[in-house]
Short mmCIF file of C-alpha atoms and ligand atoms in Angstrom, two decimals:
data_model
loop_
_atom_site.label_atom_id
_atom_site.label_comp_id
_atom_site.label_asym_id
_atom_site.label_seq_id
_atom_site.Cartn_x
_atom_site.Cartn_y
_atom_site.Cartn_z
CA MET D 1 127.32 89.73 152.61
CA VAL D 2 124.97 86.49 152.49
CA SER D 3 122.86 86.39 149.50
CA ARG D 4 119.10 86.56 149.82
CA ILE D 5 118.16 85.57 146.53
CA ILE D 6 114.61 84.01 147.01
CA PRO D 7 113.29 81.49 144.12
CA VAL D 8 110.06 82.31 142.67
CA ASP D 9 107.14 80.07 142.36
CA PRO D 10 106.81 77.85 139.43
CA PHE D 11 105.58 79.76 136.50
CA ASP D 12 104.84 79.79 132.70
CA LEU D 13 105.71 83.13 131.09
CA VAL D 14 103.95 83.63 127.65
CA ILE D 15 105.98 86.41 125.78
CA PHE D 16 103.69 87.33 123.19
CA GLY D 17 105.89 89.05 120.65
CA GLY D 18 108.81 86.77 121.98
CA THR D 19 110.49 87.32 118.49
CA GLY D 20 110.93 91.00 118.84
CA ASP D 21 113.51 93.48 119.84
CA LEU D 22 112.30 94.23 123.45
CA ALA D 23 111.94 90.55 124.25
CA ARG D 24 115.48 89.46 122.54
CA ARG D 25 117.07 92.41 123.99
CA LYS D 26 115.66 93.12 127.37
CA ILE D 27 113.28 90.40 128.54
CA LEU D 28 115.07 87.15 127.88
CA PRO D 29 118.60 88.32 128.39
CA GLY D 30 117.24 89.47 131.90
CA LEU D 31 115.52 86.46 132.37
CA TYR D 32 118.86 84.44 131.56
CA HIS D 33 120.40 86.56 134.56
CA ARG D 34 117.53 85.41 137.42
CA PHE D 35 118.32 81.84 136.00
CA CYS D 36 122.02 82.39 136.70
CA ALA D 37 120.99 83.93 139.99
CA GLY D 38 119.35 80.85 140.83
CA GLN D 39 115.87 82.43 141.21
CA MET D 40 113.93 80.41 138.41
CA PRO D 41 112.72 77.14 139.93
CA GLU D 42 112.99 73.90 138.06
CA ASP D 43 109.87 73.84 136.52
CA ALA D 44 109.49 77.52 135.35
CA ARG D 45 109.09 77.72 131.64
CA ILE D 46 109.22 80.35 129.23
CA ILE D 47 106.99 80.43 126.04
CA GLY D 48 107.75 82.44 122.94
CA ALA D 49 104.39 83.56 120.75
CA ALA D 50 104.39 85.53 117.65
CA ARG D 51 103.02 85.01 114.46
CA SER D 52 106.51 83.45 112.76
CA GLU D 53 106.52 79.80 112.16
CA MET D 54 109.20 78.11 114.13
CA ASP D 55 109.27 75.23 116.91
CA ASP D 56 111.02 75.19 120.24
CA LYS D 57 114.45 74.29 118.50
CA GLY D 58 114.50 77.34 116.11
CA TYR D 59 113.38 79.58 118.94
CA ARG D 60 116.15 78.43 121.30
CA LYS D 61 118.66 78.95 118.21
CA MET D 62 117.20 82.66 118.04
CA ILE D 63 117.32 83.78 121.76
CA GLY D 64 121.09 81.98 121.79
CA GLU D 65 121.98 84.09 119.24
CA ALA D 66 120.41 87.31 121.23
CA LEU D 67 122.23 86.19 124.48
CA ASP D 68 125.37 86.59 122.33
CA GLU D 69 124.48 89.59 120.81
CA PHE D 70 123.19 91.10 124.18
CA ILE D 71 124.93 89.67 127.21
CA PRO D 72 128.69 90.67 127.58
CA HIS D 73 130.74 87.15 127.29
CA THR D 74 132.26 87.50 130.84
CA LYS D 75 128.71 87.03 131.92
CA ARG D 76 127.64 84.10 129.72
CA GLU D 77 128.99 80.45 130.31
CA ALA D 78 127.87 77.99 127.49
CA GLU D 79 126.76 75.34 129.76
CA ARG D 80 124.16 77.34 132.05
CA VAL D 81 123.10 79.13 128.40
CA LYS D 82 122.45 75.78 127.11
CA LEU D 83 119.97 74.91 130.39
CA PHE D 84 118.29 78.22 130.16
CA LEU D 85 117.38 77.50 126.82
CA GLU D 86 115.96 74.34 127.61
CA ARG D 87 113.25 76.06 129.81
CA LEU D 88 112.29 78.18 126.38
CA HIS D 89 109.20 77.26 124.03
CA TYR D 90 107.71 78.54 121.46
CA THR D 91 104.20 78.67 119.89
CA PRO D 92 102.83 80.24 116.62
CA ILE D 93 100.11 82.63 117.47
CA ASP D 94 98.17 85.26 115.82
CA ALA D 95 96.94 88.19 118.15
CA LYS D 96 94.13 89.14 115.62
CA GLY D 97 93.05 85.90 114.45
CA ASP D 98 92.25 82.97 115.89
CA GLY D 99 95.04 80.91 114.95
CA GLY D 100 97.32 79.48 117.92
CA TRP D 101 95.25 79.91 120.72
CA LYS D 102 93.98 76.29 121.22
CA THR D 103 97.72 74.98 121.06
CA LEU D 104 98.47 77.88 123.67
CA LYS D 105 95.80 77.01 125.87
CA LYS D 106 96.98 73.35 126.00
CA LEU D 107 100.46 74.51 126.52
CA VAL D 108 99.91 76.75 129.56
CA ARG D 109 99.64 74.95 133.08
CA ALA D 110 96.54 75.87 135.02
CA ASP D 111 98.30 75.02 138.33
CA VAL D 112 101.34 77.36 138.11
CA VAL D 113 101.64 80.70 138.12
CA GLN D 114 100.57 82.38 134.54
CA ALA D 115 101.97 85.39 133.11
CA PHE D 116 101.69 86.72 129.71
CA TYR D 117 103.83 89.47 128.73
CA PHE D 118 102.65 91.79 125.45
CA SER D 119 105.86 92.68 124.18
CA VAL D 120 103.87 93.75 120.99
CA GLY D 121 102.67 97.26 119.71
CA PRO D 122 100.18 98.62 121.66
CA ALA D 123 97.51 98.33 118.76
CA LEU D 124 97.14 94.70 119.97
CA PHE D 125 97.08 94.99 123.55
CA GLY D 126 93.07 94.71 123.53
CA ASP D 127 93.12 91.95 120.77
CA LEU D 128 95.42 89.85 123.09
CA ALA D 129 93.57 90.52 126.45
CA THR D 130 90.36 89.69 124.63
CA ARG D 131 91.59 86.60 123.14
CA LEU D 132 93.20 84.86 126.44
CA HIS D 133 89.83 85.59 127.96
CA GLU D 134 87.47 84.22 125.22
CA HIS D 135 89.69 80.93 124.77
CA GLU D 136 89.45 80.68 128.31
CA ILE D 137 93.26 80.65 128.74
CA ALA D 138 93.78 82.86 131.49
CA THR D 139 92.41 82.15 135.21
CA PRO D 140 91.41 84.91 137.57
CA GLU D 141 94.95 84.70 138.77
CA SER D 142 96.89 84.96 135.68
CA ARG D 143 98.77 88.10 135.50
CA ILE D 144 99.38 90.52 132.11
CA VAL D 145 102.14 92.80 131.55
CA VAL D 146 101.43 95.60 129.45
CA GLU D 147 104.46 97.73 127.80
CA LYS D 148 104.52 101.45 127.29
CA PRO D 149 103.28 103.72 125.46
CA PHE D 150 100.14 103.33 127.50
CA GLY D 151 98.14 105.41 125.27
CA ARG D 152 98.74 108.75 123.64
CA ASP D 153 96.05 110.94 125.42
CA LEU D 154 93.46 110.31 128.03
CA GLU D 155 90.96 109.20 125.62
CA SER D 156 93.11 106.41 124.30
CA ALA D 157 94.38 105.18 127.62
CA ARG D 158 90.68 105.29 128.94
CA ALA D 159 89.90 102.93 126.02
CA LEU D 160 93.14 100.60 126.40
CA ASN D 161 91.99 100.47 130.27
CA LYS D 162 88.59 99.64 129.34
CA VAL D 163 89.37 97.17 126.92
CA LEU D 164 91.77 95.21 129.48
CA ALA D 165 89.39 95.69 132.29
CA ASP D 166 86.61 93.72 130.28
CA SER D 167 88.92 90.43 130.50
CA PHE D 168 91.19 91.34 133.53
CA ASP D 169 90.91 92.92 137.05
CA GLU D 170 92.89 95.48 138.26
CA HIS D 171 94.84 93.27 140.26
CA GLN D 172 96.16 91.23 137.39
CA ILE D 173 97.41 93.89 135.09
CA TYR D 174 101.06 94.96 135.56
CA ARG D 175 101.55 98.44 133.39
CA ILE D 176 105.36 98.25 133.14
CA ASP D 177 107.60 101.53 133.43
CA HIS D 178 111.00 100.20 133.44
CA TYR D 179 112.24 103.23 135.50
CA LEU D 180 110.47 101.85 138.54
CA GLY D 181 112.42 99.11 138.12
CA LYS D 182 115.93 100.94 139.02
CA GLU D 183 117.52 100.31 142.06
CA THR D 184 118.19 103.45 142.92
CA VAL D 185 114.39 104.55 142.28
CA GLN D 186 113.70 101.77 145.01
CA ASN D 187 116.25 103.35 147.40
CA LEU D 188 114.84 106.67 146.95
CA MET D 189 112.21 105.43 148.76
CA ALA D 190 114.38 103.84 151.29
CA VAL D 191 116.36 106.50 151.68
CA ARG D 192 113.31 108.68 152.43
CA PHE D 193 111.21 106.44 154.51
CA ALA D 194 113.84 104.30 156.21
CA ASN D 195 116.22 107.67 157.72
CA VAL D 196 114.96 110.10 160.18
CA LEU D 197 117.63 112.56 158.43
CA PHE D 198 115.60 113.33 155.24
CA GLU D 199 112.21 113.37 155.90
CA PRO D 200 111.82 116.05 158.31
CA LEU D 201 113.53 118.47 155.74
CA TRP D 202 111.87 116.94 152.55
CA ASN D 203 109.47 120.11 151.95
CA ALA D 204 109.39 123.56 150.60
CA GLN D 205 110.54 124.85 153.98
CA TYR D 206 114.15 123.34 153.51
CA ILE D 207 114.27 122.19 149.74
CA ASP D 208 114.82 125.20 147.23
CA HIS D 209 114.05 123.09 143.98
CA VAL D 210 114.23 119.70 142.40
CA GLN D 211 115.47 119.11 139.02
CA ILE D 212 114.90 115.80 137.34
CA THR D 213 117.12 114.95 134.02
CA VAL D 214 117.03 111.98 131.77
CA SER D 215 119.32 112.92 129.22
CA GLU D 216 120.27 110.75 126.23
CA THR D 217 123.01 110.54 123.52
CA VAL D 218 120.93 109.04 120.83
CA GLY D 219 118.84 110.58 118.24
CA VAL D 220 115.55 109.01 116.92
CA GLU D 221 117.40 107.03 113.97
CA GLY D 222 114.84 104.03 112.99
CA ARG D 223 112.37 105.40 115.23
CA GLY D 224 111.46 108.50 113.34
CA ALA D 225 107.68 107.74 112.13
CA TYR D 226 107.06 106.18 115.74
CA TYR D 227 108.43 109.29 117.66
CA ASP D 228 107.20 111.79 114.91
CA LYS D 229 103.54 111.30 116.58
CA SER D 230 105.24 111.18 120.14
CA GLY D 231 107.65 113.29 121.14
CA ALA D 232 109.28 113.86 124.29
CA MET D 233 106.52 115.04 126.25
CA ARG D 234 104.75 111.59 125.58
CA ASP D 235 107.28 109.39 125.28
CA MET D 236 109.55 110.61 128.74
CA VAL D 237 107.53 112.99 130.43
CA GLN D 238 104.21 111.88 130.81
CA ASN D 239 105.93 108.14 132.30
CA HIS D 240 109.04 108.13 133.22
CA LEU D 241 109.71 111.73 134.64
CA MET D 242 106.19 111.92 136.01
CA GLN D 243 107.13 108.84 138.06
CA LEU D 244 110.07 109.99 139.41
CA LEU D 245 108.56 113.10 140.60
CA CYS D 246 105.78 111.34 142.13
CA LEU D 247 108.37 109.35 144.24
CA THR D 248 110.22 112.40 145.18
CA ALA D 249 107.11 114.42 145.90
CA MET D 250 104.62 111.74 147.60
CA GLU D 251 103.55 111.90 151.05
CA PRO D 252 104.75 108.91 153.17
CA PRO D 253 102.61 105.93 152.09
CA SER D 254 101.39 104.00 155.65
CA LYS D 255 103.07 100.66 154.39
CA PHE D 256 105.11 99.38 151.27
CA ASP D 257 102.36 98.09 149.41
CA PRO D 258 101.00 98.52 146.14
CA ASP D 259 97.74 100.47 147.03
CA ALA D 260 99.40 102.40 149.83
CA VAL D 261 102.02 103.25 147.34
CA ARG D 262 100.01 104.18 144.23
CA ASP D 263 97.35 106.28 146.07
CA GLU D 264 100.36 108.74 147.30
CA LYS D 265 101.76 108.99 143.70
CA LEU D 266 98.23 109.35 142.60
CA LYS D 267 97.79 112.46 144.56
CA VAL D 268 100.97 114.18 143.68
CA ILE D 269 99.57 114.23 140.16
CA ARG D 270 96.38 115.13 141.31
CA ALA D 271 98.10 118.30 142.93
CA LEU D 272 100.24 119.19 139.68
CA ASP D 273 99.35 122.61 138.69
CA GLU D 274 98.65 123.57 135.00
CA VAL D 275 101.98 124.81 133.23
CA PRO D 276 102.13 128.20 131.77
CA THR D 277 103.82 128.48 128.18
CA GLU D 278 106.35 130.62 129.65
CA ASN D 279 107.47 127.71 131.67
CA ILE D 280 107.91 125.16 128.83
CA VAL D 281 110.96 124.93 126.54
CA ARG D 282 110.57 122.67 123.60
CA GLY D 283 113.59 121.71 121.38
CA GLN D 284 114.36 119.72 118.33
CA TYR D 285 118.24 118.62 117.68
CA ALA D 286 119.69 120.31 114.44
CA ALA D 287 122.50 118.74 112.41
CA ASP D 288 126.09 118.98 112.90
CA ASP D 289 129.31 117.91 110.92
CA GLU D 290 128.84 114.20 111.76
CA GLN D 291 125.27 113.49 112.76
CA GLU D 292 121.89 114.04 110.80
CA SER D 293 119.19 116.49 112.45
CA TYR D 294 116.16 115.31 113.85
CA ILE D 295 113.97 116.32 110.54
CA ALA D 296 116.34 113.81 108.56
CA HIS D 297 114.86 111.04 110.44
CA SER D 298 111.30 112.08 110.44
CA GLU D 299 108.79 111.34 107.65
CA ASN D 300 107.51 115.09 107.87
CA PRO D 301 110.29 117.64 107.04
CA ALA D 302 108.20 120.29 108.84
CA SER D 303 107.94 118.14 111.69
CA ARG D 304 107.20 120.58 114.98
CA THR D 305 107.98 117.44 117.37
CA GLU D 306 110.16 117.84 120.34
CA SER D 307 113.12 115.97 120.92
CA PHE D 308 113.76 118.01 124.17
CA ILE D 309 111.91 119.17 126.76
CA ALA D 310 112.16 121.22 129.93
CA MET D 311 109.68 122.59 132.23
CA LYS D 312 108.97 124.12 135.42
CA VAL D 313 106.21 122.23 137.42
CA ASP D 314 104.53 123.47 140.69
CA ILE D 315 102.92 121.17 143.13
CA SER D 316 99.91 122.73 145.01
CA ASN D 317 99.86 121.00 148.25
CA TRP D 318 101.01 122.03 151.87
CA ARG D 319 104.77 120.18 151.29
CA TRP D 320 105.56 121.71 148.16
CA LYS D 321 104.17 125.19 147.73
CA GLY D 322 106.69 127.37 146.75
CA THR D 323 109.54 124.76 145.48
CA PRO D 324 109.65 124.26 141.76
CA PHE D 325 110.08 121.07 139.86
CA TYR D 326 112.09 121.13 136.71
CA LEU D 327 112.10 118.82 134.56
CA ARG D 328 114.12 118.29 131.54
CA THR D 329 114.82 115.07 129.09
CA GLY D 330 115.93 115.28 125.26
CA LYS D 331 117.88 113.28 122.82
CA ARG D 332 121.15 113.78 121.03
CA LEU D 333 122.60 115.43 124.15
CA ARG D 334 126.05 115.72 125.61
CA ALA D 335 125.83 112.79 127.50
CA ARG D 336 123.35 110.23 128.75
CA MET D 337 122.26 110.44 132.22
CA SER D 338 119.48 110.29 134.73
CA GLU D 339 119.16 111.71 137.78
CA ILE D 340 117.09 113.60 140.59
CA VAL D 341 118.65 116.67 142.50
CA ILE D 342 117.17 117.91 145.77
CA GLN D 343 118.59 121.27 145.97
CA PHE D 344 118.35 122.40 149.67
CA LYS D 345 117.97 125.77 150.98
CA GLU D 346 121.43 127.66 152.25
CA THR D 347 121.61 127.79 155.99
CA PRO D 348 119.04 130.62 157.17
CA HIS D 349 122.44 132.79 158.41
CA SER D 350 126.02 132.08 157.94
CA ILE D 351 128.00 132.55 161.19
CA PHE D 352 131.20 132.58 158.87
CA GLY D 353 130.83 135.98 157.12
CA GLU D 354 130.74 136.75 153.46
CA ASP D 355 134.08 135.34 152.65
CA ALA D 356 132.80 131.52 153.51
CA GLY D 357 130.70 131.84 150.38
CA SER D 358 127.28 130.63 150.14
CA HIS D 359 126.61 126.63 150.40
CA ALA D 360 123.87 124.54 150.39
CA ASN D 361 123.34 120.70 150.45
CA VAL D 362 122.59 118.82 147.39
CA LEU D 363 121.50 115.09 147.40
CA VAL D 364 121.82 113.57 143.88
CA ILE D 365 120.00 110.26 143.38
CA ARG D 366 121.81 109.06 140.24
CA LEU D 367 119.79 106.46 138.31
CA GLN D 368 122.19 106.26 135.25
CA PRO D 369 125.12 105.61 134.39
CA ASP D 370 126.64 104.35 137.72
CA GLU D 371 123.53 104.17 140.02
CA GLY D 372 124.25 105.70 143.59
CA ILE D 373 123.25 108.47 145.58
CA ASP D 374 125.33 111.52 146.65
CA LEU D 375 124.96 113.77 149.21
CA ARG D 376 127.09 116.88 149.28
CA VAL D 377 128.04 118.54 152.63
CA THR D 378 129.67 121.81 153.76
CA ILE D 379 132.78 121.16 155.65
CA LYS D 380 135.68 123.30 156.56
CA GLU D 381 138.34 123.24 153.72
CA PRO D 382 141.67 121.72 155.66
CA GLY D 383 144.69 123.44 156.96
CA PRO D 384 145.51 126.83 157.90
CA GLY D 385 144.26 130.16 157.01
CA GLY D 386 140.70 130.59 158.55
CA MET D 387 137.47 129.24 158.16
CA ARG D 388 136.93 128.48 154.48
CA LEU D 389 134.16 126.50 153.71
CA ILE D 390 133.75 123.69 150.39
CA ASP D 391 131.35 121.21 149.35
CA VAL D 392 132.36 117.81 149.89
CA PRO D 393 130.50 114.25 148.50
CA LEU D 394 129.46 111.44 150.33
CA ASP D 395 129.30 109.29 147.78
CA MET D 396 127.34 105.87 148.15
CA THR D 397 127.87 104.33 144.38
CA PHE D 398 126.09 101.02 144.91
CA ALA D 399 128.94 99.31 143.44
CA ASP D 400 131.48 100.45 145.80
CA ALA D 401 129.27 100.58 148.91
CA LEU D 402 128.19 97.01 148.76
CA GLY D 403 131.19 95.27 147.11
CA PRO D 404 130.71 92.63 144.33
CA GLU D 405 126.86 92.10 145.15
CA GLY D 406 126.38 95.67 144.67
CA GLU D 407 127.82 95.25 140.90
CA ASP D 408 125.04 92.36 140.56
CA VAL D 409 121.97 94.24 141.66
CA PRO D 410 119.55 93.06 138.70
CA ASP D 411 118.55 95.24 135.81
CA ALA D 412 115.21 96.85 136.01
CA TYR D 413 113.53 94.46 133.75
CA GLU D 414 114.89 91.46 135.82
CA ARG D 415 113.40 92.85 138.82
CA LEU D 416 110.16 93.55 137.48
CA ILE D 417 109.20 90.41 135.58
CA MET D 418 110.15 88.56 139.01
CA ASP D 419 107.85 91.11 140.77
CA VAL D 420 105.06 89.67 138.29
CA ILE D 421 105.71 86.29 138.99
CA ARG D 422 105.72 87.13 142.69
CA GLY D 423 102.51 89.09 142.26
CA ASN D 424 103.64 92.31 143.75
CA GLN D 425 102.23 95.51 141.73
CA THR D 426 104.09 97.86 144.14
CA LEU D 427 106.34 99.13 141.16
CA PHE D 428 103.77 98.80 138.52
CA MET D 429 101.59 101.57 137.21
CA ARG D 430 97.66 101.86 138.32
CA GLY D 431 95.02 102.49 135.52
CA ASP D 432 94.03 105.52 137.64
CA GLU D 433 97.49 106.84 137.91
CA VAL D 434 98.13 106.77 134.32
CA GLU D 435 94.72 108.52 133.41
CA ALA D 436 95.50 111.25 135.77
CA ALA D 437 98.75 111.72 134.18
CA TRP D 438 97.25 112.01 130.49
CA ARG D 439 94.73 114.29 132.27
CA TRP D 440 97.76 116.65 133.15
CA THR D 441 99.48 116.11 129.82
CA ASP D 442 96.87 116.60 127.18
CA PRO D 443 96.39 120.35 127.84
CA ILE D 444 99.75 121.18 127.75
CA ILE D 445 100.24 119.44 124.60
CA ASP D 446 97.18 121.08 123.02
CA GLY D 447 98.47 123.95 124.10
CA TRP D 448 101.27 124.14 121.64
CA GLN D 449 99.56 122.22 118.85
CA SER D 450 96.81 125.05 118.68
CA ARG D 451 99.16 127.79 118.76
CA GLY D 452 101.20 126.07 116.41
CA ASP D 453 104.79 126.47 118.44
CA ARG D 454 108.04 125.49 116.84
CA PRO D 455 110.48 123.67 118.63
CA THR D 456 113.55 125.89 119.02
CA GLN D 457 116.74 124.16 117.22
CA TYR D 458 119.53 122.91 119.59
CA GLU D 459 123.33 121.98 118.75
CA PRO D 460 123.80 118.08 118.94
CA GLY D 461 126.00 117.27 122.16
CA SER D 462 125.03 120.33 123.98
CA SER D 463 122.51 120.48 127.03
CA GLY D 464 119.53 121.59 124.71
CA PRO D 465 118.15 125.16 123.46
CA GLU D 466 119.56 128.34 125.61
CA ASP D 467 116.17 128.97 126.64
CA ALA D 468 116.49 125.61 128.94
CA LEU D 469 118.98 127.46 130.85
CA MET D 470 117.38 130.41 131.04
CA LEU D 471 114.36 128.88 132.76
CA LEU D 472 116.38 128.40 135.57
CA HIS D 473 118.42 131.51 135.27
CA ARG D 474 115.44 133.67 135.31
CA ASP D 475 114.87 131.88 138.91
CA GLY D 476 118.49 132.66 140.12
CA ARG D 477 118.98 129.03 139.70
CA ARG D 478 121.15 126.75 137.73
CA TRP D 479 120.60 123.33 136.23
CA ARG D 480 123.26 120.57 137.36
CA GLU D 481 125.61 120.09 134.21
CA ILE D 482 124.79 117.22 131.78
CA LYS D 483 127.86 114.75 132.28
CA ALA D 484 128.68 111.26 132.19
P1 NAP A 501 109.15 94.67 117.39
O1 NAP A 501 110.47 94.40 117.66
O2 NAP A 501 108.38 95.21 116.21
O3 NAP A 501 108.30 93.29 117.49
C1 NAP A 501 106.84 93.14 117.56
C2 NAP A 501 106.99 91.73 117.89
O4 NAP A 501 105.32 91.29 117.94
C3 NAP A 501 107.60 90.64 116.94
O5 NAP A 501 107.83 89.44 117.87
C4 NAP A 501 106.06 90.46 116.11
O6 NAP A 501 106.64 89.09 115.76
C5 NAP A 501 105.23 90.31 116.90
N1 NAP A 501 103.77 90.52 116.43
C6 NAP A 501 103.77 91.45 115.47
N2 NAP A 501 102.14 91.45 115.11
C7 NAP A 501 101.53 90.25 115.75
C8 NAP A 501 100.64 89.61 115.73
N3 NAP A 501 99.37 90.17 115.04
N4 NAP A 501 100.22 88.54 116.71
C9 NAP A 501 101.10 88.00 117.01
N5 NAP A 501 102.46 88.49 117.43
C10 NAP A 501 102.75 89.66 116.74
O7 NAP A 501 108.87 95.43 118.74
P2 NAP A 501 109.45 95.86 120.09
O8 NAP A 501 110.39 96.73 120.06
O9 NAP A 501 110.04 94.69 120.57
O10 NAP A 501 108.00 96.45 120.96
C11 NAP A 501 107.35 95.61 121.77
C12 NAP A 501 106.70 96.25 122.62
O11 NAP A 501 107.62 96.90 123.60
C13 NAP A 501 105.94 97.93 121.86
O12 NAP A 501 104.75 98.05 122.68
C14 NAP A 501 106.74 99.01 122.36
O13 NAP A 501 106.13 100.01 122.34
C15 NAP A 501 107.41 98.26 123.69
N6 NAP A 501 108.80 98.92 124.19
C16 NAP A 501 109.89 98.59 123.16
C17 NAP A 501 110.94 98.84 123.58
C18 NAP A 501 112.46 98.36 122.97
O14 NAP A 501 113.43 98.92 123.66
N7 NAP A 501 112.28 97.68 121.91
C19 NAP A 501 111.28 99.76 125.17
C20 NAP A 501 110.06 100.09 125.51
C21 NAP A 501 109.05 99.69 125.10
P3 NAP A 501 105.78 88.39 114.09
O15 NAP A 501 106.00 89.73 113.22
O16 NAP A 501 106.50 87.38 114.16
O17 NAP A 501 104.36 88.42 114.28
#
């Protein structure tokens, strides 16, 4: 297979919070991979900026150590690391004060693509946007990349959109959701809209239901204070699961262009029904012999924050009326996995009689651990003995199907950062989309808060509270098992 890596235009990428966890763990290792893939032009520069006093040399040392820590040694070559680190610069800056901004202005070139990555806490997003504008560093074509969380409710998201809009146009704002950068998520669009096979069946007439699961094995250790104010609904459903739901449920956009795709996603969010209490299950993980409970990491011993949520969501439009979407996400579960399951209906009539059992096609879009798409089809069980049917997988694990290139698909962060440099907003959330998602989320959270609902305790290493299983059982359905 011929490699089709296309270098991007020369750029200056300023990473505010360039010394932080996200920058060291994801952003800079991702940029190193793109550098090795030959995607970074000669004169591309990366400029770290944070309050810590440091020079270029100190920053290169810090990031060199981060690359050692976060990139497997088989993917690190000393010579390449050295060349990559030479692209790095550092300038101290205070988002809340005026220190450092004049130096940054001198450092950033006006004749290349300028991108400013806000890898800092959300409380600083407004300060950064305002100062970039006031110090006349940003041009009308500069891009800013904003990390999650984007607000904690509709009101705060609106305020954030407004403060960014005071200094930047919507076409300059890249609200990142790394789930959208995953290869499989984009493949979901390719599968739907580049094949005639699926789209005619992609509706309530042929699809029984959809399941979206994002399951983690980690708990909240170290992040208890943050998580307690957030919970699974704000931290995962409002953004990641919502985006996956939108891409699964949206109408075909007229073209693969940022606004065409985002318009369709927005229509899905607007068509979501309110979710009645009986369709929501919230859980909080208990302790077991080896691990501490959620509460042990919370600052509030009576915390009612959910570390697990499962819900049945209905979409009121012609395509989906009657086909529920079941969403489920949680921490400290049995395995780390994310998948979208399209459960098709059974054939309207079986010509094979009762002995053949009941069968239905299933399309599984796996986001992790190994990204791929798996279609289960029903065939005759080989051998004599009449017509017995079995379900077999038509598996397309990218690493298997695409050979060595399939293994080297860029990580979500790498792809999204390169999209920022290219000026392609298709895989980033638009301001109105984020607000619409909060508009749907807020009453759900308000509901359980005003009732004072407590989440149900669940066993660590399980698939969540029993009630979550019941959510499907009562509809005559079952979750796909959580397994790695
Ligand atoms: P972090 O480790 O706490 O890093 C924060 C960075 O901001 C540091 O470089 C810090 O450096 C800098 N900073 C703090 N105050 C500043 C100020 N007044 N002016 C300039 N720089 C300042 O946080 P993080 O985990 O990297 O997260 C960054 C953002 O990404 C957050 O919005 C977070 O929610 C989001 N995020 C993180 C992850 C992750 O895996 N870590 C995942 C998804 C989203 P100094 O102290 O030297 O100034």
